[in-house]
XYZ file of C-alpha atoms in Angstrom:
730
model
C 102.348 102.793 130.435
C 99.004 103.777 128.870
C 99.449 107.371 127.532
C 95.705 107.583 126.258
C 92.627 105.766 127.837
C 88.958 105.296 126.759
C 86.450 103.247 127.991
C 85.831 100.130 126.276
C 82.755 99.127 124.437
C 81.370 95.834 125.543
C 81.519 92.854 122.998
C 78.938 90.558 123.325
C 77.105 87.968 121.382
C 74.343 89.546 119.356
C 72.359 89.462 116.221
C 72.791 91.971 113.745
C 70.066 93.342 111.430
C 71.622 94.749 108.520
C 69.305 97.474 106.496
C 70.437 98.639 103.146
C 68.126 101.268 101.845
C 69.354 101.425 98.038
C 68.225 104.507 96.266
C 67.791 103.086 92.840
C 67.023 102.864 96.120
C 98.812 101.680 124.209
C 100.261 100.042 126.163
C 104.154 100.873 125.096
C 106.601 98.688 126.094
C 109.967 100.297 125.579
C 112.976 100.916 127.894
C 112.571 104.256 129.856
C 115.729 105.522 127.781
C 114.867 104.461 124.437
C 113.524 106.802 122.004
C 110.625 106.431 119.694
C 108.252 108.648 117.582
C 105.237 110.145 119.308
C 102.466 112.606 117.549
C 101.203 115.026 120.287
C 97.937 116.448 120.025
C 97.397 120.098 121.456
C 94.316 121.684 122.571
C 95.027 124.914 120.265
C 92.615 126.951 122.058
C 94.432 126.701 125.584
C 97.278 128.331 124.427
C 98.839 130.554 127.208
C 98.847 134.355 126.882
C 102.163 135.092 126.352
C 102.832 133.052 123.095
C 102.958 134.881 119.761
C 102.349 131.668 117.734
C 101.309 128.117 118.645
C 104.611 126.601 117.338
C 106.461 128.713 120.162
C 103.894 127.009 122.610
C 104.671 123.538 121.163
C 108.376 124.119 121.242
C 108.161 125.359 124.933
C 106.151 122.135 125.982
C 108.521 119.828 124.311
C 111.593 121.712 126.237
C 109.963 121.478 129.449
C 110.312 117.791 129.354
C 113.465 117.164 126.899
C 116.375 119.571 126.561
C 117.675 117.443 123.505
C 114.386 115.990 121.570
C 113.312 118.400 118.296
C 110.272 118.381 116.432
C 109.833 116.065 113.372
C 106.657 117.907 112.294
C 104.345 120.844 113.100
C 100.887 120.028 112.198
C 98.439 122.798 111.306
C 95.667 121.212 109.233
C 95.280 117.427 109.746
C 95.930 117.785 113.623
C 96.941 120.436 115.987
C 100.280 119.434 117.174
C 103.637 118.028 116.424
C 105.654 114.916 116.254
C 108.990 114.353 118.183
C 111.440 111.380 119.083
C 111.004 110.972 123.219
C 111.883 108.463 125.623
C 108.756 106.687 127.366
C 109.247 108.938 130.320
C 109.628 112.054 128.460
C 106.162 110.828 126.821
C 104.546 110.272 130.166
C 105.703 113.695 131.618
C 104.515 115.347 128.312
C 101.253 114.100 128.668
C 100.350 115.498 131.933
C 101.602 119.124 130.606
C 98.506 121.581 130.325
C 96.994 121.860 126.977
C 98.178 118.292 125.836
C 95.256 116.173 124.531
C 97.197 113.121 124.098
C 100.570 111.537 123.250
C 100.218 108.670 120.843
C 103.076 106.536 119.709
C 103.890 106.226 116.289
C 102.305 103.707 114.170
C 103.505 101.721 111.232
C 101.068 100.925 108.093
C 101.341 98.821 105.098
C 100.202 99.167 101.553
C 97.128 97.329 100.657
C 98.659 95.950 97.669
C 92.622 99.182 80.764
C 89.379 97.174 81.158
C 87.968 98.966 84.046
C 86.551 101.921 82.774
C 84.378 99.605 80.245
C 83.640 97.410 82.920
C 82.328 99.838 84.973
C 80.469 101.385 81.891
C 82.430 104.668 81.646
C 83.509 104.163 78.033
C 79.905 104.226 76.730
C 78.719 106.938 79.190
C 80.815 109.834 78.516
C 77.841 111.981 77.925
C 77.020 111.518 81.587
C 80.224 113.058 82.855
C 80.546 116.320 80.468
C 84.230 117.082 80.189
C 83.531 120.817 81.459
C 86.116 123.137 82.983
C 84.635 122.098 86.378
C 86.254 118.058 85.913
C 89.493 120.161 85.230
C 89.529 121.864 88.431
C 89.190 118.773 90.301
C 92.595 117.697 91.905
C 92.879 114.129 93.229
C 95.659 113.688 96.264
C 97.222 110.159 96.346
C 99.068 109.536 99.549
C 101.419 106.343 98.588
C 104.978 105.463 97.378
C 105.271 108.766 95.105
C 105.264 108.931 91.228
C 107.155 108.040 88.239
C 106.483 111.527 86.141
C 107.577 110.082 82.942
C 104.542 108.011 82.733
C 102.459 108.538 79.554
C 99.569 108.230 82.188
C 100.709 112.079 83.137
C 100.353 113.499 79.807
C 99.083 116.917 80.093
C 98.310 117.533 76.362
C 95.051 119.080 76.152
C 95.134 120.408 79.872
C 94.333 124.125 80.721
C 96.279 126.349 83.256
C 96.539 124.685 86.561
C 93.436 125.588 88.854
C 93.960 128.961 90.780
C 92.741 127.273 93.919
C 95.871 125.028 93.990
C 98.452 125.817 96.494
C 100.738 122.948 96.446
C 104.108 122.668 95.042
C 106.484 120.135 93.106
C 109.121 119.372 95.558
C 113.032 118.503 94.434
C 115.066 115.689 95.710
C 117.041 112.686 94.559
C 116.224 111.801 90.911
C 113.152 114.593 90.734
C 112.911 118.409 90.103
C 110.262 120.820 89.940
C 110.189 120.011 86.081
C 108.951 116.828 86.711
C 105.597 118.297 87.034
C 103.213 119.540 84.406
C 99.272 120.523 84.193
C 98.538 117.058 84.843
C 100.829 115.819 87.450
C 100.270 119.395 89.394
C 102.180 118.339 92.978
C 104.597 116.171 94.321
C 105.972 116.013 97.873
C 107.797 113.569 100.034
C 107.703 113.172 103.875
C 110.252 110.748 105.485
C 111.279 112.308 108.840
C 109.265 109.924 110.849
C 110.756 107.002 108.803
C 114.409 108.047 108.980
C 114.323 108.822 112.774
C 112.879 105.329 113.314
C 115.099 103.193 110.581
C 117.937 105.585 109.943
C 118.835 107.836 106.873
C 117.435 106.609 103.423
C 120.032 104.886 101.315
C 119.847 106.890 97.932
C 121.224 103.739 96.183
C 117.989 101.912 96.904
C 115.437 104.472 96.924
C 114.896 108.015 96.159
C 114.675 110.703 98.788
C 112.164 112.656 96.775
C 108.551 112.240 95.529
C 109.982 109.695 92.699
C 108.443 106.249 92.816
C 111.072 103.548 93.059
C 108.427 100.774 94.152
C 105.533 101.337 91.605
C 102.621 101.093 93.911
C 102.132 104.812 94.019
C 102.246 105.076 90.284
C 99.878 102.312 89.868
C 97.232 103.923 92.347
C 97.426 107.473 91.038
C 97.082 106.368 87.479
C 94.137 104.416 88.337
C 92.499 107.257 90.144
C 93.021 109.661 87.387
C 95.504 108.793 84.753
C 95.070 110.246 81.096
C 94.207 107.979 78.187
C 97.049 106.113 76.850
C 96.504 104.057 73.540
C 97.971 100.688 73.044
C 98.577 99.971 76.644
C 99.435 96.636 77.988
C 101.695 94.341 80.407
C 103.978 92.227 77.949
C 101.241 92.008 75.650
C 98.266 91.021 78.001
C 95.150 93.446 78.568
C 96.160 95.681 75.520
C 94.178 98.392 74.816
C 93.475 101.860 75.980
C 94.508 102.582 79.507
C 93.004 105.288 81.637
C 92.025 106.294 85.028
C 88.378 107.099 86.307
C 88.758 110.738 85.949
C 91.208 111.387 83.037
C 90.599 115.102 83.146
C 91.027 115.663 86.880
C 94.821 116.845 88.136
C 96.989 114.628 90.302
C 98.911 115.356 93.329
C 101.123 112.967 94.885
C 102.470 112.669 98.699
C 105.032 109.927 99.149
C 104.759 108.579 102.612
C 105.694 105.052 102.314
C 109.056 103.957 101.752
C 111.034 100.259 101.592
C 110.540 100.141 105.417
C 106.873 100.955 105.609
C 104.439 104.004 106.085
C 104.747 105.874 109.382
C 101.900 107.747 110.867
C 103.950 110.689 111.780
C 104.814 111.032 107.752
C 101.073 110.055 106.967
C 99.858 113.032 109.128
C 102.347 115.371 107.613
C 101.133 114.202 104.083
C 97.468 114.690 104.940
C 98.285 118.224 106.629
C 99.840 119.284 103.304
C 97.182 118.066 101.143
C 94.441 119.726 102.892
C 96.155 122.938 102.944
C 97.307 122.515 99.333
C 93.400 122.094 98.386
C 92.868 118.837 97.041
C 89.370 118.016 96.535
C 89.524 113.950 97.089
C 92.199 111.904 98.984
C 92.970 108.536 98.023
C 94.921 106.099 100.423
C 95.613 102.568 99.666
C 97.178 101.673 103.145
C 96.115 100.546 106.378
C 97.006 99.015 109.854
C 95.354 97.742 112.805
C 92.402 99.260 114.139
C 91.777 101.208 117.036
C 89.748 103.971 118.583
C 88.985 106.971 116.281
C 90.985 109.398 118.826
C 93.783 107.159 118.274
C 93.892 106.597 114.732
C 96.118 108.913 112.808
C 94.166 108.395 109.481
C 90.884 108.867 110.757
C 92.082 112.166 112.836
C 93.570 113.461 109.478
C 90.671 112.324 107.343
C 88.046 113.847 109.654
C 89.989 117.115 109.252
C 90.084 116.867 105.407
C 86.201 115.853 105.644
C 85.557 119.281 107.135
C 87.431 121.053 104.124
C 85.057 119.401 101.848
C 87.731 116.580 100.690
C 86.217 113.095 100.124
C 88.762 110.425 101.726
C 88.711 107.167 100.086
C 90.907 104.157 101.686
C 91.384 100.844 101.345
C 89.574 98.189 103.373
C 92.724 95.884 103.694
C 93.771 92.387 102.245
C 93.233 90.275 105.375
C 89.983 88.414 104.133
C 88.125 86.423 103.997
C 88.511 86.505 108.101
C 85.435 88.558 109.864
C 86.440 91.449 111.712
C 89.661 92.254 109.726
C 88.833 95.487 108.233
C 91.282 98.882 108.307
C 89.949 102.427 108.118
C 86.184 101.954 109.570
C 85.805 105.582 110.578
C 82.445 106.607 109.459
C 83.799 109.775 107.569
C 85.964 107.779 105.571
C 84.892 105.683 102.384
C 86.114 102.316 102.977
C 86.548 100.226 99.715
C 86.748 96.590 99.487
C 87.527 94.696 96.251
C 85.972 92.616 93.649
C 86.895 91.336 90.115
C 86.538 92.081 86.482
C 85.319 90.047 83.652
C 88.509 89.535 82.492
C 91.053 86.807 82.865
C 94.490 85.410 81.825
C 94.236 81.446 81.158
C 96.958 79.263 81.696
C 96.229 75.736 81.364
C 98.102 72.626 83.155
C 97.906 69.892 80.900
C 98.779 66.368 82.718
C 100.265 63.206 81.374
C 97.217 61.430 82.153
C 95.323 63.599 79.585
C 93.629 66.128 82.115
C 93.676 69.759 81.656
C 93.176 72.427 84.769
C 92.506 75.967 84.266
C 94.861 78.254 85.864
C 95.851 82.244 85.441
C 99.449 83.672 84.328
C 100.889 86.792 83.172
C 104.181 85.048 82.002
C 105.507 86.540 78.943
C 107.745 83.841 76.856
C 107.124 80.812 74.593
C 103.073 80.226 74.259
C 103.513 76.919 75.819
C 106.521 74.572 76.925
C 107.435 72.859 74.371
C 106.798 69.416 75.355
C 105.703 67.359 78.208
C 108.223 67.494 81.099
C 108.766 65.440 84.361
C 106.848 67.020 87.234
C 107.461 67.089 90.844
C 105.951 68.114 93.965
C 108.248 70.735 95.987
C 107.523 69.016 99.094
C 109.289 65.836 97.799
C 112.290 67.668 96.267
C 113.760 69.298 99.529
C 115.004 68.351 102.747
C 113.311 71.191 104.580
C 109.855 70.643 106.504
C 108.775 73.824 104.505
C 110.122 72.752 101.289
C 106.347 72.724 99.937
C 106.264 76.185 99.853
C 109.417 76.773 97.356
C 111.247 79.421 99.713
C 114.781 80.558 98.959
C 117.288 77.347 99.619
C 114.862 74.839 100.099
C 114.686 72.831 96.947
C 117.372 70.269 95.990
C 118.741 71.424 92.285
C 119.444 67.518 91.377
C 115.518 66.688 92.049
C 113.993 69.877 90.146
C 116.382 70.261 87.030
C 114.655 70.337 83.991
C 111.243 69.499 85.698
C 108.017 71.355 86.283
C 107.522 71.977 90.379
C 104.412 72.306 92.058
C 104.502 74.571 94.900
C 102.340 75.396 97.590
C 101.349 79.333 98.265
C 102.078 81.060 101.364
C 104.813 82.785 103.449
C 107.015 84.193 100.627
C 105.554 86.106 97.556
C 104.064 84.114 94.768
C 106.541 85.456 92.164
C 109.275 84.652 94.473
C 108.540 80.914 94.249
C 108.962 81.008 90.644
C 112.308 82.634 91.131
C 113.387 79.712 93.421
C 112.361 77.238 91.032
C 114.260 78.976 88.527
C 117.714 79.392 90.627
C 117.578 75.552 91.206
C 117.204 74.557 87.695
C 113.427 74.079 87.400
C 111.750 74.549 83.854
C 108.384 75.641 85.394
C 106.045 75.995 88.137
C 102.372 75.261 88.948
C 101.498 77.311 92.056
C 98.641 76.108 94.154
C 96.541 77.695 96.481
C 95.850 76.422 100.238
C 92.863 76.574 102.299
C 93.848 79.971 103.080
C 93.067 81.481 99.644
C 90.627 78.792 98.494
C 90.017 79.022 94.645
C 90.459 82.716 94.083
C 92.983 83.075 91.277
C 95.573 86.239 90.906
C 97.631 86.347 87.674
C 101.531 87.345 88.127
C 103.997 87.971 85.601
C 106.298 85.499 86.385
C 110.246 84.964 85.710
C 109.591 81.363 84.964
C 106.826 79.439 82.992
C 104.086 79.201 85.532
C 100.446 79.477 86.108
C 98.472 79.771 89.372
C 95.612 77.147 90.372
C 92.952 77.165 93.063
C 93.149 74.934 95.865
C 90.402 72.482 94.406
C 92.541 71.903 91.211
C 95.828 71.797 93.364
C 94.524 68.988 95.356
C 93.500 67.017 92.148
C 97.013 67.713 90.445
C 98.549 66.430 93.659
C 96.758 63.010 93.571
C 98.060 62.734 90.109
C 101.652 63.098 91.301
C 101.360 60.633 94.160
C 99.582 58.060 91.939
C 101.617 58.453 88.761
C 105.269 56.723 89.157
C 106.274 59.170 86.144
C 104.310 62.252 86.370
C 104.693 64.616 83.672
C 102.977 68.052 82.658
C 103.057 71.305 80.615
C 101.613 74.691 80.563
C 99.662 76.302 78.012
C 99.082 80.011 77.878
C 96.270 81.530 76.205
C 96.427 85.464 76.595
C 93.738 87.432 77.669
C 90.130 86.597 77.813
C 87.211 88.996 78.587
C 83.272 88.056 79.254
C 84.260 86.010 82.525
C 80.987 85.240 84.165
C 80.076 85.656 86.977
C 81.795 88.974 87.572
C 82.104 90.897 89.779
C 82.769 88.392 92.584
C 83.962 89.698 96.123
C 87.778 88.822 96.161
C 88.850 86.345 98.924
C 91.519 88.762 100.079
C 89.183 91.617 100.470
C 88.926 92.198 104.228
C 85.418 91.843 105.762
C 83.138 93.079 108.638
C 81.685 93.300 111.123
C 82.961 96.783 112.122
C 85.241 95.912 114.986
C 85.101 99.465 116.457
C 81.157 100.447 115.887
C 79.531 97.476 115.038
C 76.302 99.879 113.923
C 78.500 101.122 111.308
C 78.298 98.729 108.613
C 81.839 98.291 106.544
C 83.127 98.041 103.964
C 81.114 100.913 102.517
C 81.235 99.458 98.732
C 83.340 97.602 96.600
C 85.069 98.136 93.196
C 87.593 96.333 90.828
C 90.473 95.229 92.647
C 91.783 92.096 91.232
C 94.166 91.883 88.163
C 94.257 96.004 87.292
C 96.315 97.475 84.834
C 97.883 100.786 85.507
C 100.853 102.802 85.284
C 104.196 101.440 86.660
C 107.417 102.946 87.682
C 110.967 102.671 85.522
C 112.765 101.746 88.287
C 111.508 97.848 89.247
C 110.395 94.860 87.214
C 106.782 93.869 87.222
C 107.491 91.381 90.174
C 109.399 93.748 91.941
C 111.785 91.537 92.748
C 115.640 92.356 92.471
C 116.598 89.983 89.977
C 113.750 90.935 87.439
C 115.274 93.277 85.166
C 112.354 93.595 83.178
C 111.078 97.217 82.720
C 107.266 97.889 81.926
C 105.273 100.960 81.291
C 102.218 99.202 82.783
C 101.638 96.396 85.130
C 98.672 94.370 86.583
C 98.349 93.809 90.390
C 95.822 93.106 92.783
C 94.642 94.129 96.247
C 92.032 96.606 97.906
C 95.081 99.203 97.114
C 93.367 98.978 93.555
C 89.976 99.218 94.409
C 90.308 102.174 96.426
C 91.718 104.788 93.687
C 88.825 103.414 91.562
C 86.353 104.920 94.121
C 88.793 108.095 94.650
C 88.565 108.653 90.565
C 84.800 108.045 90.553
C 84.041 110.627 93.630
C 86.400 112.835 91.626
C 83.762 112.708 88.787
C 81.135 113.294 90.850
C 82.929 116.184 92.572
C 83.283 117.507 88.837
C 79.988 117.040 87.960
C 78.051 117.976 91.110
C 80.578 120.432 92.607
C 78.228 121.633 95.603
C 77.921 118.155 96.959
C 79.653 117.212 100.257
C 82.060 114.193 100.851
C 78.832 112.669 102.399
C 76.653 113.243 99.629
C 79.007 111.392 97.166
C 79.591 108.601 99.029
C 75.793 108.433 99.708
C 75.144 108.233 95.929
C 77.913 105.902 95.037
C 76.578 103.335 98.063
C 72.945 103.902 97.664
C 73.162 103.390 93.997
C 75.662 100.223 94.251
C 74.388 96.841 92.996
C 74.168 93.564 94.843
C 72.496 91.730 91.928
C 73.404 90.723 88.488
C 72.198 92.298 85.500
C 70.924 88.950 84.577
C 69.658 88.203 87.886
C 71.217 86.017 90.903
C 73.190 87.597 94.122
C 76.307 88.904 93.761
C 78.733 86.205 94.690
C 81.701 85.653 97.022
C 84.657 83.895 95.355
C 85.542 82.311 98.695
C 82.300 80.385 99.115
C 80.827 80.494 95.632
C 77.611 81.651 97.350
C 75.829 84.983 97.677
C 78.064 87.631 99.162
C 76.711 89.218 102.150
C 76.874 93.156 103.275
C 79.872 92.159 105.363
C 81.666 91.288 102.358
C 80.399 93.927 99.789
C 79.066 96.230 102.013
C 76.423 98.239 100.004
C 77.482 96.541 97.075
C 79.555 96.962 93.693
C 80.136 100.635 92.364
C 78.094 101.812 89.638
C 79.077 105.117 88.768
C 76.682 106.099 85.861
C 73.868 105.679 88.349
C 75.670 107.458 91.271
C 75.237 110.805 89.020
C 71.421 110.612 89.527
C 70.928 109.040 92.906
C 67.797 110.966 93.509
C 68.286 111.351 97.229
C 71.153 111.301 99.388
C 71.880 110.893 103.197
C 74.030 113.703 103.931
C 76.187 114.738 106.834
C 77.958 117.655 108.595
C 81.216 117.706 110.740
C 78.815 118.207 114.239
C 76.763 114.888 112.980
C 79.834 112.933 113.320
C 80.866 114.677 116.734
C 77.461 113.821 118.030
C 77.952 110.100 116.836
C 81.221 110.321 119.276
C 79.205 111.872 121.925
C 77.190 108.608 121.643
C 80.068 106.284 121.879
C 80.755 108.082 125.176
C 84.005 109.447 124.282
C 85.210 112.335 126.704
C 85.668 116.040 125.794
C 89.323 115.513 125.438
C 89.085 112.485 123.377
C 86.346 114.199 120.679
C 88.693 117.403 120.934
C 91.754 114.877 119.233
C 89.465 114.190 116.414
C 87.696 117.946 115.981
C 90.704 119.822 116.867
C 88.401 122.338 118.826
C 86.397 122.245 121.814
C 83.158 120.298 121.794
C 81.192 119.189 124.452
C 78.358 116.935 124.308
C 74.816 118.221 125.802
C 74.179 117.089 128.908
C 70.354 117.397 128.106
C 70.675 115.489 124.906
C 70.283 111.853 124.359
C 72.703 110.785 122.007
C 72.370 107.305 119.747
C 74.616 105.958 117.485
C 71.426 104.898 115.344
C 71.080 108.734 114.521
C 73.969 108.903 112.434
C 72.607 110.002 108.928
C 74.721 107.055 107.243
C 73.576 105.296 104.109
C 73.700 101.829 105.363
C 73.481 100.550 109.168
C 73.523 97.738 111.181
C 70.980 96.980 114.142
C 72.969 95.598 117.169
C 70.723 93.400 119.543
C 72.069 92.528 122.678
C 72.283 88.944 123.557
C 69.702 89.341 126.348
C 67.019 91.083 123.636
C 67.263 88.049 121.462
C 66.771 85.547 124.189
C 63.535 87.007 124.879
C 62.438 87.663 121.322
C 60.449 84.342 121.646
C 58.010 85.728 124.264
C 57.651 89.196 122.481
C 58.923 91.990 119.887
C 61.725 93.906 120.332
C 62.460 97.103 118.542
C 65.413 99.269 117.971
C 64.697 102.659 116.432
C 67.154 104.484 113.523
C 66.499 107.587 112.090
C 67.454 108.791 108.618
C 66.950 112.009 106.797
C 66.960 112.349 102.786
C 67.790 115.035 100.704
C 66.528 115.325 97.383
C 69.339 116.189 94.606
C 67.190 115.185 91.654
C 63.725 116.533 90.244
C 60.770 116.634 92.616
C 59.140 113.156 92.876
C 57.392 110.587 94.955
C 59.132 107.598 96.348
C 58.053 104.129 97.186
C 59.856 102.123 99.453
C 59.809 98.456 99.439
C 61.434 96.274 101.747
C 62.657 92.311 101.437
C 64.083 90.390 104.158
C 66.484 87.400 103.755
C 67.699 85.378 106.794
C 71.346 84.815 106.240
C 73.803 82.353 107.469
C 75.232 82.786 110.874
C 78.467 82.194 109.534
C 80.127 81.403 112.994
C 80.695 84.895 114.065
C 78.653 84.266 117.288
C 75.625 86.662 115.668
C 73.065 85.955 113.069
C 72.123 88.566 110.395
C 68.912 89.588 108.860
C 69.079 91.558 105.682
C 66.471 93.821 104.734
C 67.321 95.010 101.298
C 65.158 98.177 100.228
C 64.413 99.639 97.037
C 63.218 103.013 97.116
C 61.826 103.854 93.500
C 60.540 107.465 92.001
C 57.004 107.037 90.995
């Protein structure tokens, strides 16, 4: 049963011409009696006479199809409508009621799981971002797993009164009271009705039914965005120094929408709904799921409402790279953030019995090295299971690994769990080798056993040694923290890549930011690995993902909002994008860790964020809500579909010709249909894009230079010609 339909856009072979002008330059298969959660979008303007309040109308509509169903949430800001638990038959019947725009099934989203300020130039550029009262009035809202309020990163020493604009609350619940908030952490809410109606009541012995973060992810993202300065921070001695968020003087409001079983769209919408009403200035969402048309995407719809209220919404691009078309959160009113590396590493070398040494990375805390050379074995040869090489629970033979270092292949189960499996079987250490899926990208982990991670190339070399030497031995040497790693940044392998699968003419991701081995605050309820058997407790943790890069941009957006309070969300994003860099300071194009070659706009978007340059972009590409609605007209959305996004009636003018190419976006991709490229040899082809620039700096004259570079087709059934432009003030 299809509850809402749209005319699909034809996918064909095409050539993409990617232009970056840098300023500086459902189908629901459920039983008819089985109940599921649905989000019902209402045309509020069509409320019949006789209803004093729209909630009464919503309730009446629900009662007309079900005498037992109850509303989980009523939405007033992010969308107009409600969430309820219905059978498929009831949902279909409700879809046919007057004033119903759409009935969408609940979707489950997943989390996309210090030195960063120095790497971004914020430590030596504080004068560029004055510590004014305006900065203390900026509020960053974070939708995630909650907050650990005792973290030193939420110290409110030196903060003035809570901004008068704030309308939020600090809700009480399991292990959490209103007293846990302060002048830094000014708000905390939780939303679990969608989760509980699907998976049952929350087990409070395992997770807190409150804003408290028992996972760590939410505390990490919120402190990355806007944590206070904490001196002497580290993870088990690694990455020691001063930890701080991007916007240290901004306020933080958390909205717990993610639980052990995932993040459900009805809860996410409820969090967005409250955050808008609470008057946050920036919203950070390090979560995502599969892509769908904008009028069916709960995050996209909620983000549109936030954008209309002047709230910038920053979302993670996803961790499904390096596959093409793997992006999440691609709506043009969302700032989509990919991940790059820092210039910091945590080397841990594998020394083999044949005298060869191979570099890896690790956050293991214990002896500086294993005391001596130990017997070395490949997990695949120490198991009777076909997947024994992966070191999954119960696959290793204790007699074969006791007292030995074990080489495990990466994949399927968590990296840190593999070390736990080796330890449980009596192993003395582990070397974790990447496979082709991860290439030579290295991500450090706080293993429970002496262990290091190595790239695919190194792993293959070590395996050759294991098969050629009758008595292989090895040891692991840990060397702490190293900085100044070059080249950096490089695009992370896991960072999701374009093209944009929903609208190919909108280039995504928008930008990349630090997302590998990031130090930030952590929960006191879980160890750094997150494993049940990890009884260590730390104040800070180092983890990786676009979940980490997203709050970097959220915090930087807060800095810009404090310094330029009159800028719109589109102007702030434009400033971040058009001042981003794609060339290293000493020359050479930004690299992709997967290929070791220059990355492309499908990988890095506009480039790597440069917050100091973003403060003075000169010119910006600005956008208003109606510009985005005209964009939806260009996609041939129906009035009902546009209303689902806009929350108000909006009709596309029949006399006007709408074009995706007219959206005033800071970057764009020109899609040439196959028939046009096939005929290009006999003549020329052209597609027109229109942009309008707004001066936000002093008067000046700008000169545009455009450089073309033909890039590899990348087996995407397309080729791409990048024209990088530089607009210089004269």
